[in-house]
CSV table of N, CA, C and O in Angstrom, one decimal:
chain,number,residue,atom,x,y,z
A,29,UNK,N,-41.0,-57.3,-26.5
A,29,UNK,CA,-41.5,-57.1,-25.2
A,29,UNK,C,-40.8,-55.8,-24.6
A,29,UNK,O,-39.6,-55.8,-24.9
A,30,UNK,N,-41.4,-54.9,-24.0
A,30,UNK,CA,-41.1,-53.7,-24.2
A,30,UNK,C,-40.7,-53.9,-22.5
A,30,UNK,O,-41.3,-54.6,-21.7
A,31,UNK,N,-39.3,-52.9,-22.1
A,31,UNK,CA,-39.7,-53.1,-20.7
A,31,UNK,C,-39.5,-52.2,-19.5
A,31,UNK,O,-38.8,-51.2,-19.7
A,32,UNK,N,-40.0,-52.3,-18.2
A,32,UNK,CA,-40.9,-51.4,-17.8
A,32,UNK,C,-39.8,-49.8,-17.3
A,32,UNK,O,-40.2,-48.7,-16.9
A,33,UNK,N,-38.9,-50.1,-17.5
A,33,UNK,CA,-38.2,-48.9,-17.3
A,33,UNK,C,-36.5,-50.0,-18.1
A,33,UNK,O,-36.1,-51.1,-18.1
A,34,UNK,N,-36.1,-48.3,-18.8
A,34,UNK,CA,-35.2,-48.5,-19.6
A,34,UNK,C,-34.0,-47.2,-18.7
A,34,UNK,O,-34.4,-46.0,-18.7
A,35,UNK,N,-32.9,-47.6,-17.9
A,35,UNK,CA,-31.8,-46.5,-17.5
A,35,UNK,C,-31.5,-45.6,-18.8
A,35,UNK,O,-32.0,-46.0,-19.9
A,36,UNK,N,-31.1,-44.8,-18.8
A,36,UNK,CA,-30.0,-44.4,-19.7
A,36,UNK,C,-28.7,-44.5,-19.6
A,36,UNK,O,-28.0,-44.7,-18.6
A,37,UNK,N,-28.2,-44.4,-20.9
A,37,UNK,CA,-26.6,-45.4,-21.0
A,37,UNK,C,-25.6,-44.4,-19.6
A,37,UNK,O,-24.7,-45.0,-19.0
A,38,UNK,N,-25.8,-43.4,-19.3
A,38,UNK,CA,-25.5,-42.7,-18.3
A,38,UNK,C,-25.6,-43.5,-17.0
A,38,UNK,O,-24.7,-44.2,-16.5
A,39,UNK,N,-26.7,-43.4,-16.5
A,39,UNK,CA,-27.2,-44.2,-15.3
A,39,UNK,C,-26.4,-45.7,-15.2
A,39,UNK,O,-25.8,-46.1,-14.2
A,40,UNK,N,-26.4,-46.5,-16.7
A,40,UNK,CA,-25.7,-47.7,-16.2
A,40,UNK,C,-24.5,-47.7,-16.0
A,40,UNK,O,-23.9,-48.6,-15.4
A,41,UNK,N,-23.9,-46.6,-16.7
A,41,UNK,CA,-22.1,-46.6,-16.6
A,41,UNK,C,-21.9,-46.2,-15.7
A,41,UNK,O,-20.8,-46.6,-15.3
A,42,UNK,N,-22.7,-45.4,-14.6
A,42,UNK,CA,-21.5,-44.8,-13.4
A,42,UNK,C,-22.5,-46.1,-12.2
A,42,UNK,O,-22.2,-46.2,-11.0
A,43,UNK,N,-23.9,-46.8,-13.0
A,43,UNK,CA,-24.1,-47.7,-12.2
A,43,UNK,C,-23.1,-48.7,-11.6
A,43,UNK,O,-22.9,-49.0,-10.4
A,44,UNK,N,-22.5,-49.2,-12.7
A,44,UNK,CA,-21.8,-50.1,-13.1
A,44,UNK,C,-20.3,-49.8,-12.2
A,44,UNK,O,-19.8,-50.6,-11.5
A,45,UNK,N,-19.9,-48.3,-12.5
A,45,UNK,CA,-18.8,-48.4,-12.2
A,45,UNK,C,-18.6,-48.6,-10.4
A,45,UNK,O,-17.8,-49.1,-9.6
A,46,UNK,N,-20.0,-47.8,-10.2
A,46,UNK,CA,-20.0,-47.4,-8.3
A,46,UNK,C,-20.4,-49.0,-8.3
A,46,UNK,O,-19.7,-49.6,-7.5
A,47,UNK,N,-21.0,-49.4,-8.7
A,47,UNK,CA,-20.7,-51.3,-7.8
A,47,UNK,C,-19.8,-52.1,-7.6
A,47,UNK,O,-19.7,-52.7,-6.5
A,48,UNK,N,-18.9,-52.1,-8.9
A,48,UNK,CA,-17.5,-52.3,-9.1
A,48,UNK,C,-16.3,-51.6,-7.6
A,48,UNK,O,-15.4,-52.0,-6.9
A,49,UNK,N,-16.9,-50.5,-7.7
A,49,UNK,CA,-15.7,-49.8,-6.7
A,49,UNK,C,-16.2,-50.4,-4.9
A,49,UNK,O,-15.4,-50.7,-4.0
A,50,UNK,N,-17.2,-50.5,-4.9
A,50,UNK,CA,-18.4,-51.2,-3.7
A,50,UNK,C,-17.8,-52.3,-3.3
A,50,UNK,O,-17.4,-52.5,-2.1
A,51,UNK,N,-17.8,-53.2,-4.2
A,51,UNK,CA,-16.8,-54.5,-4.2
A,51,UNK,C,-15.9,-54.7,-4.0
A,51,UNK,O,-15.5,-55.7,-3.4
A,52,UNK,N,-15.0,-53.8,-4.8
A,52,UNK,CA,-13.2,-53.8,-4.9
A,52,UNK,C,-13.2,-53.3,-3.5
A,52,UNK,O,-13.1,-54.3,-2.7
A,53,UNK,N,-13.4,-52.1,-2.7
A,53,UNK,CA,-13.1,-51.2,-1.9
A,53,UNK,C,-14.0,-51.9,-0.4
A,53,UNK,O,-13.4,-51.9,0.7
A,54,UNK,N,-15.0,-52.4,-0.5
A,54,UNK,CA,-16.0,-52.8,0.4
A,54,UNK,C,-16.0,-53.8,0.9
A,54,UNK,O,-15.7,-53.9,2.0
A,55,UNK,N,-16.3,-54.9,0.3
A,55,UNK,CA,-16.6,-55.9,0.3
A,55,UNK,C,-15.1,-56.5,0.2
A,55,UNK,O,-14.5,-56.6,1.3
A,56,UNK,N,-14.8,-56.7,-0.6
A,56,UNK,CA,-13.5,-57.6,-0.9
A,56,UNK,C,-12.3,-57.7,0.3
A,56,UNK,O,-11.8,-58.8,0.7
A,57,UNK,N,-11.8,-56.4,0.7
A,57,UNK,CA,-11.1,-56.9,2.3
A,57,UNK,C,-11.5,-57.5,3.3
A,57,UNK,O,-10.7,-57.9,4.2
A,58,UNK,N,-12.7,-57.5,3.4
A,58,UNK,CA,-13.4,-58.2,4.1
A,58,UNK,C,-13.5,-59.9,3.9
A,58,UNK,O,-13.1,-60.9,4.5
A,59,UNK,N,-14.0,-59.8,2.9
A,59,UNK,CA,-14.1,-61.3,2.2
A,59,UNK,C,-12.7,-62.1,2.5
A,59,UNK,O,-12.8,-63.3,3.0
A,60,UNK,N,-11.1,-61.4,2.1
A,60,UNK,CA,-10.0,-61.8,1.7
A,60,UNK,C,-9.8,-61.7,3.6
A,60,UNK,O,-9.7,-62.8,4.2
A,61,UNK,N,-9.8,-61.0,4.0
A,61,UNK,CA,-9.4,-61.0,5.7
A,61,UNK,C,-10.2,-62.4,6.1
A,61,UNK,O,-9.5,-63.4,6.3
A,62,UNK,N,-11.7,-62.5,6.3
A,62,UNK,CA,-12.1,-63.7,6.6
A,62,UNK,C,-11.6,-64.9,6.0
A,62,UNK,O,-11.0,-65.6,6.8
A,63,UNK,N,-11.5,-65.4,4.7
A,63,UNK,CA,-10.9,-66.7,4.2
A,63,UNK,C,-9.4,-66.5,5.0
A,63,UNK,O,-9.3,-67.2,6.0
A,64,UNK,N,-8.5,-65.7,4.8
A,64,UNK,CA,-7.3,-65.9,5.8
A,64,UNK,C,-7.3,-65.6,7.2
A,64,UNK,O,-6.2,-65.6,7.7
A,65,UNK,N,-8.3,-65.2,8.2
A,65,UNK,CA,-8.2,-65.8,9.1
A,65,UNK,C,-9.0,-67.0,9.7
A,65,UNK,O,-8.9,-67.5,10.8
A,66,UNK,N,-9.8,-67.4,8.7
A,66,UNK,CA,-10.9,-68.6,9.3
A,66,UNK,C,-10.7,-69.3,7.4
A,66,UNK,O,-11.4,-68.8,6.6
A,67,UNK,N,-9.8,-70.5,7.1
A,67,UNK,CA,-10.6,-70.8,5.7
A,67,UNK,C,-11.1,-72.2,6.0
A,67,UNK,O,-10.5,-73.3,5.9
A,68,UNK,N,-12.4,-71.6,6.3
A,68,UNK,CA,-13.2,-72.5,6.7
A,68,UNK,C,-14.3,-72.6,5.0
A,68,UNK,O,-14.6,-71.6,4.4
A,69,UNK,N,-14.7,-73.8,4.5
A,69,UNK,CA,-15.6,-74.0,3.1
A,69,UNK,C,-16.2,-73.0,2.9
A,69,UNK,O,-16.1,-72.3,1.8
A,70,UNK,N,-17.0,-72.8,4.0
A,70,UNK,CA,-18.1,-71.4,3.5
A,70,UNK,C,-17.3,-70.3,3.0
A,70,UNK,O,-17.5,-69.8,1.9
A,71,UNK,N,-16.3,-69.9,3.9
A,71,UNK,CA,-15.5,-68.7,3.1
A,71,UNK,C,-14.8,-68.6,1.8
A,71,UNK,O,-14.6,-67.6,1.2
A,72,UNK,N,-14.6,-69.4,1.7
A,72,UNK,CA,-14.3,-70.3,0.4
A,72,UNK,C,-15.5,-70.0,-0.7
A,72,UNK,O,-15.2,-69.2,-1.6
A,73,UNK,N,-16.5,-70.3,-0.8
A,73,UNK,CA,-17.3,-70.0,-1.2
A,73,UNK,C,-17.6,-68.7,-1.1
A,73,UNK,O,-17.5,-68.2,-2.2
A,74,UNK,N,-17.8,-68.0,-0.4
A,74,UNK,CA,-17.9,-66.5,-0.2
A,74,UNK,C,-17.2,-65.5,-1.3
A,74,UNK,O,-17.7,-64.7,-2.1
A,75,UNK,N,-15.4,-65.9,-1.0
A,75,UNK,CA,-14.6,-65.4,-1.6
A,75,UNK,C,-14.7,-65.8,-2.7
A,75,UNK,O,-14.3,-64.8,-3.3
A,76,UNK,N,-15.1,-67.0,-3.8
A,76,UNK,CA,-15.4,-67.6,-4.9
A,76,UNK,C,-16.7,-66.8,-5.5
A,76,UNK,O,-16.8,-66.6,-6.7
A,77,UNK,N,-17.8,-66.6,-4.6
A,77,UNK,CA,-19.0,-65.6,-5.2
A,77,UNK,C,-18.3,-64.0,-5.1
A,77,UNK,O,-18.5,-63.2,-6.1
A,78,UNK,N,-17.7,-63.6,-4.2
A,78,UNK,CA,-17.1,-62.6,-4.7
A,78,UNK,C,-16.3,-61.9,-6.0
A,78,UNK,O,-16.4,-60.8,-6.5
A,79,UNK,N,-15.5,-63.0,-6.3
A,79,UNK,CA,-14.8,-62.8,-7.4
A,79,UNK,C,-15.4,-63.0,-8.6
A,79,UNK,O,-14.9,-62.3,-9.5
A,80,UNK,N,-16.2,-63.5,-9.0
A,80,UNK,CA,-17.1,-63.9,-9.6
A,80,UNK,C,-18.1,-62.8,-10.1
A,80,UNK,O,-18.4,-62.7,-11.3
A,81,UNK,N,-18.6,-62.1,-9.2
A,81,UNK,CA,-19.6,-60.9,-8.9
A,81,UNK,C,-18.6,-59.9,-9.4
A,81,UNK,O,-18.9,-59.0,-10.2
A,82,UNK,N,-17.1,-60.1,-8.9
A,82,UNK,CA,-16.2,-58.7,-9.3
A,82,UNK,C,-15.6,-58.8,-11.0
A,82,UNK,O,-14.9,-58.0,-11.5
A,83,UNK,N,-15.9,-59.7,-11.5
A,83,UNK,CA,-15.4,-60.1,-12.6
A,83,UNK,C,-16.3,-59.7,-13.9
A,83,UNK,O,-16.0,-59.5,-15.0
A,84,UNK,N,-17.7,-59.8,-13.1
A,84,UNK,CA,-18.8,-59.7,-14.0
A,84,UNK,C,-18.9,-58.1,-13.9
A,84,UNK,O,-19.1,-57.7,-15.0
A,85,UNK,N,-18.8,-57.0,-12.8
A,85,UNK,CA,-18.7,-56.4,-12.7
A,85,UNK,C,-18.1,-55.1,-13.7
A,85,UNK,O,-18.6,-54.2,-14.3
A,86,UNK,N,-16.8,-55.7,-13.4
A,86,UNK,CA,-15.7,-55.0,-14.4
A,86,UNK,C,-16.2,-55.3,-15.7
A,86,UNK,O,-16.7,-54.3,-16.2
A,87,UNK,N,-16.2,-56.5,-16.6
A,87,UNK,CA,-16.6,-56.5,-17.4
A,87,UNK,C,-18.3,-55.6,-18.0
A,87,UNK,O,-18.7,-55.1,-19.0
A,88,UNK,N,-18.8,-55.8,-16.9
A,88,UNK,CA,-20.6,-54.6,-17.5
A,88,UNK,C,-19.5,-53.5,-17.4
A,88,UNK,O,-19.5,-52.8,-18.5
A,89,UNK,N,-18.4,-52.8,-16.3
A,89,UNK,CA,-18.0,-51.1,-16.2
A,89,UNK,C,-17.5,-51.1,-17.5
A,89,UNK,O,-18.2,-50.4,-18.3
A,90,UNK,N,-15.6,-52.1,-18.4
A,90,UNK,CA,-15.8,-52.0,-19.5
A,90,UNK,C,-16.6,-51.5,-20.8
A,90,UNK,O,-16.5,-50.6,-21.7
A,91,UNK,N,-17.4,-52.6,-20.5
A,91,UNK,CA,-18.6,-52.6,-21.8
A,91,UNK,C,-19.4,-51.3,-21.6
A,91,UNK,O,-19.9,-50.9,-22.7
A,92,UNK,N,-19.7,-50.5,-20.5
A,92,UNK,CA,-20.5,-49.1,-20.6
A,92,UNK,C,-19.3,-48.2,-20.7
A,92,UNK,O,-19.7,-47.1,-20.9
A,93,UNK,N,-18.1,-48.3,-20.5
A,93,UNK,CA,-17.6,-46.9,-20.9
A,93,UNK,C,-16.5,-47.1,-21.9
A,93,UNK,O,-15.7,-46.3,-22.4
A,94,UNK,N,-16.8,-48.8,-22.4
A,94,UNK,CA,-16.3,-48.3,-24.1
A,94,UNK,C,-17.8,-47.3,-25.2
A,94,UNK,O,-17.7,-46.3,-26.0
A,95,UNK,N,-19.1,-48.3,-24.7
A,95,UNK,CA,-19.9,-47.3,-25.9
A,95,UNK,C,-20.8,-46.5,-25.3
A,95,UNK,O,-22.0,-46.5,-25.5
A,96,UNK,N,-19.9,-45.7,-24.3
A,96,UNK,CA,-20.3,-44.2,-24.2
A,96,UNK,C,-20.9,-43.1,-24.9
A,96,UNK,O,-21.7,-42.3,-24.5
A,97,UNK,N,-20.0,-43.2,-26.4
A,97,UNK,CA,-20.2,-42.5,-27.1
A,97,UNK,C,-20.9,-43.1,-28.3
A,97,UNK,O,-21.0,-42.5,-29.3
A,98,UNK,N,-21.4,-44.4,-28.0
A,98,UNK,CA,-22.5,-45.2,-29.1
A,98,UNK,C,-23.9,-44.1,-29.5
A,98,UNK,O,-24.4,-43.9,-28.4
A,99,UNK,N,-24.4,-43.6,-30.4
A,99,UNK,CA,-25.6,-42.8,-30.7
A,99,UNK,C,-27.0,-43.8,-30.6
A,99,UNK,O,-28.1,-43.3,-30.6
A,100,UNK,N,-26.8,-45.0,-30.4
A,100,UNK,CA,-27.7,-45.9,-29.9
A,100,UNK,C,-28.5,-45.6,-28.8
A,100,UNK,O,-27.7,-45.7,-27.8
A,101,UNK,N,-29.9,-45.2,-28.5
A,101,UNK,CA,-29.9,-45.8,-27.4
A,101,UNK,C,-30.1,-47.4,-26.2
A,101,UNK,O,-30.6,-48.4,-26.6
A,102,UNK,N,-29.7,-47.3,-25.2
A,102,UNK,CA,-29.9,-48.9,-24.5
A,102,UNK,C,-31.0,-49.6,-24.6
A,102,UNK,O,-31.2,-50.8,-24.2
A,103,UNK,N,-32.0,-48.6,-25.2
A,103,UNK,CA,-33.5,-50.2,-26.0
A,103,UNK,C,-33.1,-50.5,-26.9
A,103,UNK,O,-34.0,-51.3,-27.3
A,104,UNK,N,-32.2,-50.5,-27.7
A,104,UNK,CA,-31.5,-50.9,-29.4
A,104,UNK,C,-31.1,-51.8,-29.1
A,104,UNK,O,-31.0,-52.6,-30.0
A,105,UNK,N,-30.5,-52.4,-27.8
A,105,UNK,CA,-29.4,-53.1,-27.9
A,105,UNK,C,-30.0,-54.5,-28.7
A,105,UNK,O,-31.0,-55.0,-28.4
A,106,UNK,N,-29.2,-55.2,-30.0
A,106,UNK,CA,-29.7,-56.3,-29.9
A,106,UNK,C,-30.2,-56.3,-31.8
A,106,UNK,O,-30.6,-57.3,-32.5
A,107,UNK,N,-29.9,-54.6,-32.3
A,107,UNK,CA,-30.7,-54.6,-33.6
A,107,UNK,C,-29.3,-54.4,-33.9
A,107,UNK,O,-28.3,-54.3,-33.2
A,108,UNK,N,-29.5,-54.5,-35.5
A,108,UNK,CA,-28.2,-53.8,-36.2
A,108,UNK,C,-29.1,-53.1,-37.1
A,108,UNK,O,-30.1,-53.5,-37.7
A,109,UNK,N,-28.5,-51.5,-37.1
A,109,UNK,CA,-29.1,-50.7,-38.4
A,109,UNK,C,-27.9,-50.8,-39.5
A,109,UNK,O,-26.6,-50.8,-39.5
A,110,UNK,N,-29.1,-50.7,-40.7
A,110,UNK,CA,-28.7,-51.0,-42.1
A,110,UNK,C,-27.5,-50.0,-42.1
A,110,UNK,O,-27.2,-50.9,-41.4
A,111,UNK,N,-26.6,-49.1,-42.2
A,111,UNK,CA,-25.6,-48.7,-42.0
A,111,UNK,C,-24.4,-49.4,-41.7
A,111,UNK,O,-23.4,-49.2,-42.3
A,112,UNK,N,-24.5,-50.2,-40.7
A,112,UNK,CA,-23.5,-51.2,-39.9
A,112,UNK,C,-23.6,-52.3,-41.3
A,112,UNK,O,-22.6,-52.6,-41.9
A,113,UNK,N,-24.4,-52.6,-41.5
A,113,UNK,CA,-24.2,-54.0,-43.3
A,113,UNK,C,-23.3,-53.3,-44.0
A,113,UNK,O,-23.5,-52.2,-44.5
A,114,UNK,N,-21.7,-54.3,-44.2
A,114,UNK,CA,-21.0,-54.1,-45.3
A,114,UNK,C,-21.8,-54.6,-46.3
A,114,UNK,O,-22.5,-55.6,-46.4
A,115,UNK,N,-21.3,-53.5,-47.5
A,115,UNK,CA,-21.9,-53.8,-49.4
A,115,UNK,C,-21.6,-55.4,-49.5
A,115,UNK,O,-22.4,-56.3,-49.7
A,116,UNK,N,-20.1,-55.6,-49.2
A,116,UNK,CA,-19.8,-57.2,-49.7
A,116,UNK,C,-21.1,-58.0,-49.2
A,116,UNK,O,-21.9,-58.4,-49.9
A,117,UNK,N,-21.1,-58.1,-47.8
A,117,UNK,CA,-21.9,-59.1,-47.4
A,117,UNK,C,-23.7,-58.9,-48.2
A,117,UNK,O,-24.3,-59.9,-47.9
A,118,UNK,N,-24.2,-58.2,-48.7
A,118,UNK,CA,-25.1,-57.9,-49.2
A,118,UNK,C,-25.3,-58.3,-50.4
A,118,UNK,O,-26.4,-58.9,-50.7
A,119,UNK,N,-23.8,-58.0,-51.6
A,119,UNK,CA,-23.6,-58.8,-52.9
A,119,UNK,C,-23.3,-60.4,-52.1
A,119,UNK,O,-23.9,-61.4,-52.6
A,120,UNK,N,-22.7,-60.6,-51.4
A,120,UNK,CA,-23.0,-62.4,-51.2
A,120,UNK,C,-23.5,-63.0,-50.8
A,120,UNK,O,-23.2,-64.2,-50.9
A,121,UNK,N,-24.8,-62.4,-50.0
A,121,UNK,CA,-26.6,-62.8,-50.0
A,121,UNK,C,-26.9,-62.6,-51.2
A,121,UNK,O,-27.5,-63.6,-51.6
A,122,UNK,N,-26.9,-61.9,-51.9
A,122,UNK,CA,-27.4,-61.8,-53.4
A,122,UNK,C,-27.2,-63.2,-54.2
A,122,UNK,O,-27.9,-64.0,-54.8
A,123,UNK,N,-25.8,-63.0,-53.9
A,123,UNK,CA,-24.4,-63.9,-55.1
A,123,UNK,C,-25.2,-65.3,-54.7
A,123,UNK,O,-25.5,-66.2,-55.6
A,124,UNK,N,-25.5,-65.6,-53.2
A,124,UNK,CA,-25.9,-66.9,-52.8
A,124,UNK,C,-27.0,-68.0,-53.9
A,124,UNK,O,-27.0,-69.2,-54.3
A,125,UNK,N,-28.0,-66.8,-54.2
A,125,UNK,CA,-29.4,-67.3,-54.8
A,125,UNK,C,-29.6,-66.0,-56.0
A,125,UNK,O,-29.0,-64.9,-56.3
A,126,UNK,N,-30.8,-66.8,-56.6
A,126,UNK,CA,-31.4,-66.1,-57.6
A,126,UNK,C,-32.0,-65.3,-57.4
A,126,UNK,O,-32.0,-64.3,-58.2
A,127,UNK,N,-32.9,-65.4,-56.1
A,127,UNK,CA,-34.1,-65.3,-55.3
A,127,UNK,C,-33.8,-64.3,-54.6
A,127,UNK,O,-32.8,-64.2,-54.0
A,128,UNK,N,-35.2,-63.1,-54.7
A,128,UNK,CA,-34.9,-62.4,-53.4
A,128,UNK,C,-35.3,-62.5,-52.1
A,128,UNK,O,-34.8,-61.8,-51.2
A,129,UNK,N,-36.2,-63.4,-51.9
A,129,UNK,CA,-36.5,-63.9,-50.2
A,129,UNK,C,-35.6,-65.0,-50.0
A,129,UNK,O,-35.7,-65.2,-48.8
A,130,UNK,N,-34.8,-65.8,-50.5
A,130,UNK,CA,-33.4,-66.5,-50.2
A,130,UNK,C,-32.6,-65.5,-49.9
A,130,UNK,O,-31.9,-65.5,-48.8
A,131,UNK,N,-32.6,-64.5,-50.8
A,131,UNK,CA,-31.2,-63.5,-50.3
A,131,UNK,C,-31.6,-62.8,-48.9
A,131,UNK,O,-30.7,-62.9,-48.1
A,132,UNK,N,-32.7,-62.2,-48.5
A,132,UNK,CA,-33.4,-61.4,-47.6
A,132,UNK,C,-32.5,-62.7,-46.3
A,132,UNK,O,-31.7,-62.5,-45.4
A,133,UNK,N,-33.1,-63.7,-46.6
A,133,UNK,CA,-33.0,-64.6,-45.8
A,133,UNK,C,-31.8,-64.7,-45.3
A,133,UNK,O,-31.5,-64.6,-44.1
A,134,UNK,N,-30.7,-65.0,-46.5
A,134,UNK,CA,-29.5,-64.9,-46.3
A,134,UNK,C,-28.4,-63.9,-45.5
A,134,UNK,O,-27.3,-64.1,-45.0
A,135,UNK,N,-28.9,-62.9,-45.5
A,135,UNK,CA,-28.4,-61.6,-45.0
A,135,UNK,C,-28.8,-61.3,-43.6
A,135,UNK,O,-28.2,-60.5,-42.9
A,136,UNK,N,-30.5,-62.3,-43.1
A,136,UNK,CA,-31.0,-62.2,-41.9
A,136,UNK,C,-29.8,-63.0,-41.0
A,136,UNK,O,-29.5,-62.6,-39.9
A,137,UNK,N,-29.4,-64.0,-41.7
A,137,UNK,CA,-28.6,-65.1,-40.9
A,137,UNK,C,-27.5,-64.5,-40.9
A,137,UNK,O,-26.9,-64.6,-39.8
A,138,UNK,N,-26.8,-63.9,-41.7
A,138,UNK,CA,-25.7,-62.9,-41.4
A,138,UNK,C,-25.6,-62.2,-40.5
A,138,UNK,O,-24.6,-62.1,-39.8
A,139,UNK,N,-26.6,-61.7,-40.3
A,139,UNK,CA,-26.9,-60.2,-39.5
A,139,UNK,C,-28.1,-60.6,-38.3
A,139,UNK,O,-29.0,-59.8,-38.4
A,140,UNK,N,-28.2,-61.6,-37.3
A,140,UNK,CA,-29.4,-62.0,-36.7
A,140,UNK,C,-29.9,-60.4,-36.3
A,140,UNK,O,-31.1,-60.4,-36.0
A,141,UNK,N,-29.4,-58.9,-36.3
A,141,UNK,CA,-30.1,-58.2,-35.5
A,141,UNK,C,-30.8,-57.3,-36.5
A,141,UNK,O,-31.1,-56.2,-36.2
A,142,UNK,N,-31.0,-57.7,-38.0
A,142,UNK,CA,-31.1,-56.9,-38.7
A,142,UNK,C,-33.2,-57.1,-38.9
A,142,UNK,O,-33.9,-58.1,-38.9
A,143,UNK,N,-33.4,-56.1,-39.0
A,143,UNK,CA,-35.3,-56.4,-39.4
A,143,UNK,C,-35.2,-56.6,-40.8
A,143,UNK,O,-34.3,-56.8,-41.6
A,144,UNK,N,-36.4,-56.6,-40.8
A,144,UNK,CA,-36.8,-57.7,-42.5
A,144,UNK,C,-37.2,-57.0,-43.1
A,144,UNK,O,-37.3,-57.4,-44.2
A,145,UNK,N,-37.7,-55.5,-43.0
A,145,UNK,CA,-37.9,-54.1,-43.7
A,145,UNK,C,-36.1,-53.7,-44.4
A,145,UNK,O,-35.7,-53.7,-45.6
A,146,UNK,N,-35.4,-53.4,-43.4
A,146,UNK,CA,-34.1,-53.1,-43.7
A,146,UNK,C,-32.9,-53.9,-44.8
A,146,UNK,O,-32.0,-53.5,-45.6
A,147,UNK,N,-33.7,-55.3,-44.3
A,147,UNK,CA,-32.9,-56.3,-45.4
A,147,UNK,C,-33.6,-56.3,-46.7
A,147,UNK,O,-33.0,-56.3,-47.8
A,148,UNK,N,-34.7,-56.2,-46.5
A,148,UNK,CA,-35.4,-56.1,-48.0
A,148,UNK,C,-35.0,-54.8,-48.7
A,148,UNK,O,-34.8,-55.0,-49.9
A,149,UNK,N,-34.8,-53.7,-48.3
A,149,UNK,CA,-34.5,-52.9,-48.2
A,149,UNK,C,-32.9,-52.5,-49.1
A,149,UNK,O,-32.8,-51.6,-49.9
A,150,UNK,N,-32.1,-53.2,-48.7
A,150,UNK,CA,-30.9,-53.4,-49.1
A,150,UNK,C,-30.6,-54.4,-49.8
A,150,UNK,O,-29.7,-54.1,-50.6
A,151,UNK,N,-31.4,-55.7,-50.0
A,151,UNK,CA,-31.3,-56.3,-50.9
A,151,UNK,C,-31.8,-55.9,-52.0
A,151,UNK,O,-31.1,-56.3,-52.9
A,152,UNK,N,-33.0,-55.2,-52.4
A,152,UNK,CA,-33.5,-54.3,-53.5
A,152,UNK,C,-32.7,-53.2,-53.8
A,152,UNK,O,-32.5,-53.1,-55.0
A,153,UNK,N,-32.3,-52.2,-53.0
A,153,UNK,CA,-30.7,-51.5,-53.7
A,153,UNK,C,-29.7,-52.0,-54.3
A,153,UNK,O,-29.0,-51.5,-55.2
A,154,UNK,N,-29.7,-53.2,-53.7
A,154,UNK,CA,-28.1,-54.0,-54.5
A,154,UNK,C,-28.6,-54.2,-55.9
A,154,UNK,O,-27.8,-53.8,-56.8
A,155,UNK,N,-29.9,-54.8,-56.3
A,155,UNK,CA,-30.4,-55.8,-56.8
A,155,UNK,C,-30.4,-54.3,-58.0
A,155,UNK,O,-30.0,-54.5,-59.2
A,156,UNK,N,-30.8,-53.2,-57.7
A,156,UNK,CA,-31.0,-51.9,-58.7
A,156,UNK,C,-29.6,-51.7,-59.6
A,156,UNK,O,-29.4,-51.5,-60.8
A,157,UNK,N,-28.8,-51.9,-58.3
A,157,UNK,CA,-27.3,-51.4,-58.7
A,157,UNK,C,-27.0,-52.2,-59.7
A,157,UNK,O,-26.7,-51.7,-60.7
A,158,UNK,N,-27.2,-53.9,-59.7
A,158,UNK,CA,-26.7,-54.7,-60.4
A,158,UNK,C,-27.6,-54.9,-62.0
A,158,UNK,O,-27.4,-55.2,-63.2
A,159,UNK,N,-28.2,-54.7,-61.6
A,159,UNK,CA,-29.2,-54.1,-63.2
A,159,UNK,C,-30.1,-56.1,-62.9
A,159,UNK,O,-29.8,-57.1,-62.2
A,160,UNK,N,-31.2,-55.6,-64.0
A,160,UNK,CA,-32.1,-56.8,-64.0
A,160,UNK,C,-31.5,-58.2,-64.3
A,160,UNK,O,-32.2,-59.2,-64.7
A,161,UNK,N,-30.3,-58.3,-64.1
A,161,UNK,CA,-30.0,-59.8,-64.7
A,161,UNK,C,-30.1,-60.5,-63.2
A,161,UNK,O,-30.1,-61.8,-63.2
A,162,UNK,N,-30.4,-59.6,-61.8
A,162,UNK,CA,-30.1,-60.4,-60.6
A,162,UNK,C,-32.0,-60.1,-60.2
A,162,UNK,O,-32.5,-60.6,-59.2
């Protein structure tokens, strides 16, 4: 499902980060001033969705300005290209079965983000490498 506007990894990192700072800087003295001068439930709650919101926060700022430098772009997220498959794991979908759609299969469950072009793909290189006994 394709969808209707995709950011670029740009846009979400400094998205990310200016929400983060919105919260830390904005929001949050506020929040922490009210529960200590009124801690009344609701505030409580308030300051509890805050933290919450700021936690999720940092963690999306993290996650966009470690793979900054990922060559992916942010519609990929979710595939793995055949590149990222270590050889081992490839000989022990092989090693598993006789079969090459057991193996295909095998390597799918290894790898949920891999397509079934790519795994066949790799499983038939291996299978070249190892000569016709596999």
């Amino acid at each position: 499902m394709a969808e209707w506007w995709v950011p670029s990894r740009r846009v979400e990192r400094w998205g990310q980060t200016i929400g983060l700072v919105l919260l830390v800087v904005v929001v949050g003295p506020s929040t922490i001033h009210t529960v200590a001068t009124e801690p009344t439930t609701g505030n409580w709650v308030r300051l509890a969705i805050w933290l919450f919101a700021t936690v999720g926060f940092a963690y999306g700022t993290v996650q966009a300005w470690r793979t900054r430098n990922n060559p992916q772009p942010a519609c990929w997220e979710g595939t793995t290209a055949p590149t990222e498959i270590p050889a081992d794991d490839v000989r022990s979908a092989l090693a598993s079965t006789d079969d090459r759609i057991p193996a295909i299969k095998a390597l799918r469950e290894l790898h949920p983000g891999l397509g079934l072009k790519d795994a066949m793909d790799l499983i038939d290189a291996q299978r070249g490498e190892q000569g016709p006994h596999h």
